[in-house]
Amino acid sequence: MMDAAESRDIFLSCFKCGRIVRSSDAECPRCGLQFGPGTLFECPFCSGLIWRNAAKCSSCGIDLTEFSESVVKTSSNFDMDNFVDGIINNELEQLKSTIRRVACPGCGLMIRGDEDKCPRCDLPLEEAKVDCPVCGEKISISAKSCGSCQAVFEELPEEQLSAEEPPIPEPVVSEAPVHEEPRAVEPPPRAAHVVFKKPMVRKPVAKVSVARKPVARRPAAKPAAKKKAPVKKRTLKKSKTVRKKPSPVAKPKKRKR
């Protein structure tokens, strides 16, 4: 049983790009990944990692042998991978031939990209860069193709540009004469009724004089007498008299007899 399972082709998913491949393939026809004895693949159902020629997925438990047999029976004359690749290639070709229409990096106004400056914000467009609408790489705003994805941008004709931008509506002036309706004549306003009031005469109020008690004044404090600074007495020092000692008188020598 093991030999029979190994001899059959099992459909697996490429670990790098996800394309459905056979276990007997030496490389992926989409990304060119080389398949060796230790290469891991993905389960087509749960994307779990499985070994080459595995008969059952260890993650979801699907029988890959039965799945491969059903794929061979139902798609004997139909290649799903070629069908998907055709759709992707057609979409890429359509994107590569997109009409050239970019947004100003300064204000976002849709412009052709070959102008010297933006007509709205006056941004110089000589060195401005924008994102490629196909791959997102930074390209010059005046570039006619992308160096990364090789997308070619077509210039939008001026007629289509003028058709996309709606014209500014002009004010409509009616030629028919305008008939003014007669205004109703309002009656003159009535004079307000004025009430005259008598002036109020205030009676003088007698002032009451209150006798104030005399307040005894405190005697002014005498200025403090200034203390005289003590006079230092000068003492005369007595001069010491130094008495000189009398010099010794030499005794007369005795004469020898």
CSV table of C-alpha atoms in Angstrom, one decimal, residues 3-247:
chain,number,residue,atom,x,y,z
A,3,ASP,CA,4.5,1.8,-2.5
A,4,ALA,CA,1.3,2.4,-4.4
A,5,ALA,CA,0.6,5.7,-2.6
A,6,GLU,CA,4.2,6.9,-3.3
A,7,SER,CA,3.8,6.1,-7.0
A,8,ARG,CA,0.8,8.3,-7.4
A,9,ASP,CA,0.9,12.1,-8.0
A,10,ILE,CA,-0.4,14.0,-5.0
A,11,PHE,CA,-1.6,17.6,-5.5
A,12,LEU,CA,0.0,20.0,-3.0
A,13,SER,CA,0.5,23.8,-2.8
A,14,CYS,CA,3.9,25.5,-3.3
A,15,PHE,CA,5.2,26.9,-0.1
A,16,LYS,CA,6.4,30.1,-1.7
A,17,CYS,CA,3.6,31.2,-4.1
A,18,GLY,CA,0.7,28.9,-3.2
A,19,ARG,CA,0.4,27.3,-6.8
A,20,ILE,CA,-1.1,23.8,-7.0
A,21,VAL,CA,1.7,21.5,-8.0
A,22,ARG,CA,2.3,17.8,-8.3
A,23,SER,CA,4.5,15.9,-5.9
A,24,SER,CA,6.6,14.6,-8.8
A,25,ASP,CA,7.4,18.1,-10.1
A,26,ALA,CA,11.0,19.2,-9.8
A,27,GLU,CA,10.2,22.9,-9.5
A,28,CYS,CA,7.3,25.3,-9.3
A,29,PRO,CA,6.2,26.5,-12.8
A,30,ARG,CA,5.2,29.9,-11.3
A,31,CYS,CA,8.0,31.0,-8.9
A,32,GLY,CA,10.7,28.6,-9.9
A,33,LEU,CA,11.2,27.1,-6.4
A,34,GLN,CA,13.3,24.0,-6.6
A,35,PHE,CA,11.7,20.9,-4.9
A,36,GLY,CA,14.1,18.6,-3.1
A,37,PRO,CA,13.6,15.6,-0.7
A,38,GLY,CA,13.4,17.9,2.3
A,39,THR,CA,11.1,20.6,0.8
A,40,LEU,CA,8.0,21.4,2.8
A,41,PHE,CA,4.6,22.0,1.0
A,42,GLU,CA,1.3,23.4,2.1
A,43,CYS,CA,-2.0,21.6,2.4
A,44,PRO,CA,-4.5,22.8,-0.2
A,45,PHE,CA,-7.2,23.0,2.4
A,46,CYS,CA,-5.7,24.3,5.7
A,47,SER,CA,-2.3,25.6,4.5
A,48,GLY,CA,-0.6,23.4,7.1
A,49,LEU,CA,3.0,22.3,6.4
A,50,ILE,CA,3.3,18.7,5.1
A,51,TRP,CA,6.1,16.7,3.6
A,52,ARG,CA,6.5,15.7,0.0
A,53,ASN,CA,4.4,12.6,-1.0
A,54,ALA,CA,2.4,12.7,2.3
A,55,ALA,CA,-0.8,10.8,2.0
A,56,LYS,CA,-2.6,12.6,4.8
A,57,CYS,CA,-2.4,16.1,6.3
A,58,SER,CA,-1.4,16.0,9.9
A,59,SER,CA,-3.2,19.3,10.7
A,60,CYS,CA,-6.7,18.9,9.2
A,61,GLY,CA,-6.6,15.1,8.6
A,62,ILE,CA,-7.7,15.4,4.9
A,63,ASP,CA,-6.9,12.3,2.7
A,64,LEU,CA,-4.7,13.9,0.0
A,65,THR,CA,-4.8,10.7,-2.1
A,66,GLU,CA,-8.5,10.7,-2.5
A,67,PHE,CA,-8.4,14.5,-3.1
A,68,SER,CA,-5.8,14.0,-5.8
A,69,GLU,CA,-7.8,11.3,-7.5
A,70,SER,CA,-11.0,13.4,-7.6
A,71,VAL,CA,-9.0,16.3,-9.0
A,72,VAL,CA,-7.7,14.1,-11.8
A,73,LYS,CA,-11.1,12.8,-12.7
A,74,THR,CA,-12.9,16.2,-12.7
A,75,SER,CA,-10.2,18.2,-14.4
A,76,SER,CA,-8.8,15.8,-17.0
A,77,ASN,CA,-9.3,18.4,-19.7
A,78,PHE,CA,-9.2,21.5,-17.6
A,79,ASP,CA,-6.1,23.2,-16.0
A,80,MET,CA,-7.2,25.3,-13.0
A,81,ASP,CA,-3.8,26.9,-12.6
A,82,ASN,CA,-3.6,28.0,-16.3
A,83,PHE,CA,-7.1,29.5,-15.9
A,84,VAL,CA,-6.2,31.5,-12.8
A,85,ASP,CA,-2.9,32.6,-14.4
A,86,GLY,CA,-4.8,33.8,-17.5
A,87,ILE,CA,-7.1,36.0,-15.3
A,88,ILE,CA,-4.1,37.5,-13.4
A,89,ASN,CA,-2.2,38.2,-16.6
A,90,ASN,CA,-5.2,39.9,-18.3
A,91,GLU,CA,-5.8,42.1,-15.2
A,92,LEU,CA,-2.1,43.1,-15.2
A,93,GLU,CA,-2.2,44.0,-18.9
A,94,GLN,CA,-5.2,46.2,-18.3
A,95,LEU,CA,-3.6,47.9,-15.4
A,96,LYS,CA,-0.4,48.5,-17.4
A,97,SER,CA,-2.3,50.4,-20.1
A,98,THR,CA,-4.1,52.6,-17.6
A,99,ILE,CA,-4.8,56.2,-18.5
A,100,ARG,CA,-2.2,58.6,-17.3
A,101,ARG,CA,-3.8,60.5,-14.5
A,102,VAL,CA,-1.9,61.4,-11.2
A,103,ALA,CA,-2.7,63.3,-8.1
A,104,CYS,CA,-0.7,66.4,-7.1
A,105,PRO,CA,1.5,65.5,-4.0
A,106,GLY,CA,0.7,68.9,-2.5
A,107,CYS,CA,-3.0,69.3,-2.8
A,108,GLY,CA,-4.3,66.1,-4.4
A,109,LEU,CA,-5.7,67.6,-7.6
A,110,MET,CA,-5.9,65.2,-10.5
A,111,ILE,CA,-3.5,66.4,-13.2
A,112,ARG,CA,-1.7,64.9,-16.3
A,113,GLY,CA,1.7,65.1,-14.7
A,114,ASP,CA,3.6,67.0,-17.5
A,115,GLU,CA,2.8,70.4,-16.2
A,116,ASP,CA,5.5,72.7,-14.8
A,117,LYS,CA,3.5,73.4,-11.6
A,118,CYS,CA,0.2,72.5,-10.1
A,119,PRO,CA,-2.6,74.9,-11.3
A,120,ARG,CA,-4.1,74.9,-7.8
A,121,CYS,CA,-1.2,75.1,-5.2
A,122,ASP,CA,1.6,76.2,-7.6
A,123,LEU,CA,3.8,73.2,-6.5
A,124,PRO,CA,6.8,72.8,-8.9
A,125,LEU,CA,6.4,69.4,-10.5
A,126,GLU,CA,9.9,68.9,-12.0
A,127,GLU,CA,11.2,66.8,-9.2
A,128,ALA,CA,7.9,65.6,-7.6
A,129,LYS,CA,7.4,61.9,-7.1
A,130,VAL,CA,4.2,59.9,-6.9
A,131,ASP,CA,3.2,56.2,-6.3
A,132,CYS,CA,2.8,53.9,-9.2
A,133,PRO,CA,-0.9,52.9,-9.5
A,134,VAL,CA,0.1,49.3,-10.3
A,135,CYS,CA,2.9,48.4,-7.9
A,136,GLY,CA,3.1,51.4,-5.6
A,137,GLU,CA,6.8,52.3,-6.2
A,138,LYS,CA,7.9,55.9,-6.2
A,139,ILE,CA,8.3,57.3,-9.7
A,140,SER,CA,8.7,60.7,-11.3
A,141,ILE,CA,5.4,62.5,-11.8
A,142,SER,CA,6.3,63.0,-15.5
A,143,ALA,CA,7.4,59.4,-16.1
A,144,LYS,CA,5.6,57.6,-18.9
A,145,SER,CA,6.3,54.1,-17.6
A,146,CYS,CA,7.3,52.4,-14.3
A,147,GLY,CA,10.8,51.0,-14.0
A,148,SER,CA,9.7,48.4,-11.4
A,149,CYS,CA,6.6,46.8,-13.0
A,150,GLN,CA,7.1,48.1,-16.5
A,151,ALA,CA,3.6,49.6,-16.6
A,152,VAL,CA,3.1,52.1,-19.4
A,153,PHE,CA,0.9,55.1,-18.8
A,154,GLU,CA,-1.2,56.6,-21.6
A,155,GLU,CA,-1.8,60.3,-21.8
A,156,LEU,CA,-5.4,61.4,-21.4
A,157,PRO,CA,-6.6,63.4,-24.4
A,158,GLU,CA,-7.6,67.0,-23.8
A,159,GLU,CA,-11.2,66.4,-24.9
A,160,GLN,CA,-11.6,63.8,-22.2
A,161,LEU,CA,-9.9,66.0,-19.6
A,162,SER,CA,-12.4,68.8,-20.4
A,163,ALA,CA,-15.3,66.4,-20.3
A,164,GLU,CA,-14.3,65.1,-16.8
A,165,GLU,CA,-14.0,68.6,-15.3
A,166,PRO,CA,-17.5,70.0,-15.0
A,167,PRO,CA,-17.7,73.7,-16.2
A,168,ILE,CA,-18.5,76.4,-13.8
A,169,PRO,CA,-22.1,77.4,-14.2
A,170,GLU,CA,-22.6,81.0,-15.2
A,171,PRO,CA,-25.3,83.1,-13.5
A,172,VAL,CA,-28.6,83.1,-15.5
A,173,VAL,CA,-29.9,86.6,-16.3
A,174,SER,CA,-33.6,86.7,-17.2
A,175,GLU,CA,-34.5,89.1,-20.1
A,176,ALA,CA,-38.1,89.5,-19.1
A,177,PRO,CA,-38.8,92.8,-17.2
A,178,VAL,CA,-39.4,92.4,-13.6
A,179,HIS,CA,-42.7,93.9,-12.4
A,180,GLU,CA,-42.5,95.5,-9.0
A,181,GLU,CA,-45.5,95.0,-6.8
A,182,PRO,CA,-46.9,98.2,-5.3
A,183,ARG,CA,-45.9,98.6,-1.7
A,184,ALA,CA,-48.6,99.3,0.9
A,185,VAL,CA,-48.4,102.8,2.3
A,186,GLU,CA,-47.9,102.6,6.1
A,187,PRO,CA,-49.7,105.2,8.3
A,188,PRO,CA,-47.5,107.7,10.1
A,189,PRO,CA,-46.6,106.7,13.6
A,190,ARG,CA,-48.6,108.1,16.4
A,191,ALA,CA,-47.0,110.6,18.8
A,192,ALA,CA,-46.2,109.0,22.1
A,193,HIS,CA,-48.2,110.2,25.0
A,194,VAL,CA,-45.9,112.2,27.3
A,195,VAL,CA,-46.6,112.4,31.0
A,196,PHE,CA,-45.2,115.4,32.8
A,197,LYS,CA,-44.2,114.9,36.4
A,198,LYS,CA,-44.0,117.6,39.0
A,199,PRO,CA,-40.5,118.3,40.2
A,200,MET,CA,-39.9,117.1,43.7
A,201,VAL,CA,-38.7,119.7,46.1
A,202,ARG,CA,-36.4,118.4,48.8
A,203,LYS,CA,-36.6,120.0,52.2
A,204,PRO,CA,-33.3,121.0,53.8
A,205,VAL,CA,-32.4,118.7,56.7
A,206,ALA,CA,-31.2,120.5,59.9
A,207,LYS,CA,-27.7,119.4,60.8
A,208,VAL,CA,-27.2,118.2,64.4
A,209,SER,CA,-24.0,119.4,65.9
A,210,VAL,CA,-22.4,117.0,68.3
A,211,ALA,CA,-20.1,118.4,70.9
A,212,ARG,CA,-16.8,116.6,71.0
A,213,LYS,CA,-15.0,116.1,74.3
A,214,PRO,CA,-11.6,117.6,74.5
A,215,VAL,CA,-9.0,114.9,74.4
A,216,ALA,CA,-6.1,115.4,76.8
A,217,ARG,CA,-2.9,115.7,75.0
A,218,ARG,CA,0.0,113.7,76.2
A,219,PRO,CA,3.1,115.7,77.2
A,220,ALA,CA,5.7,115.5,74.5
A,221,ALA,CA,8.5,113.2,75.4
A,222,LYS,CA,11.7,114.9,76.3
A,223,PRO,CA,14.5,114.1,74.0
A,224,ALA,CA,16.9,111.7,75.6
A,225,ALA,CA,20.1,113.4,76.7
A,226,LYS,CA,23.1,112.4,74.7
A,227,LYS,CA,25.6,110.5,76.7
A,228,LYS,CA,29.0,112.0,76.6
A,229,ALA,CA,31.7,109.7,75.6
A,230,PRO,CA,34.1,109.0,78.5
A,231,VAL,CA,37.4,110.9,78.3
A,232,LYS,CA,40.4,108.7,78.6
A,233,LYS,CA,42.9,110.0,81.1
A,234,ARG,CA,46.4,110.3,79.9
A,235,THR,CA,49.0,109.1,82.4
A,236,LEU,CA,52.5,110.4,82.1
A,237,LYS,CA,55.0,107.7,82.3
A,238,LYS,CA,58.0,108.5,84.5
A,239,SER,CA,61.3,108.2,82.8
A,240,LYS,CA,63.5,105.7,84.4
A,241,THR,CA,66.9,106.9,85.5
A,242,VAL,CA,69.6,104.5,84.8
A,243,ARG,CA,72.5,104.6,87.2
A,244,LYS,CA,75.8,103.6,85.9
A,245,LYS,CA,77.9,101.4,88.1
A,246,PRO,CA,81.2,102.9,89.0
A,247,SER,CA,84.1,101.3,87.3
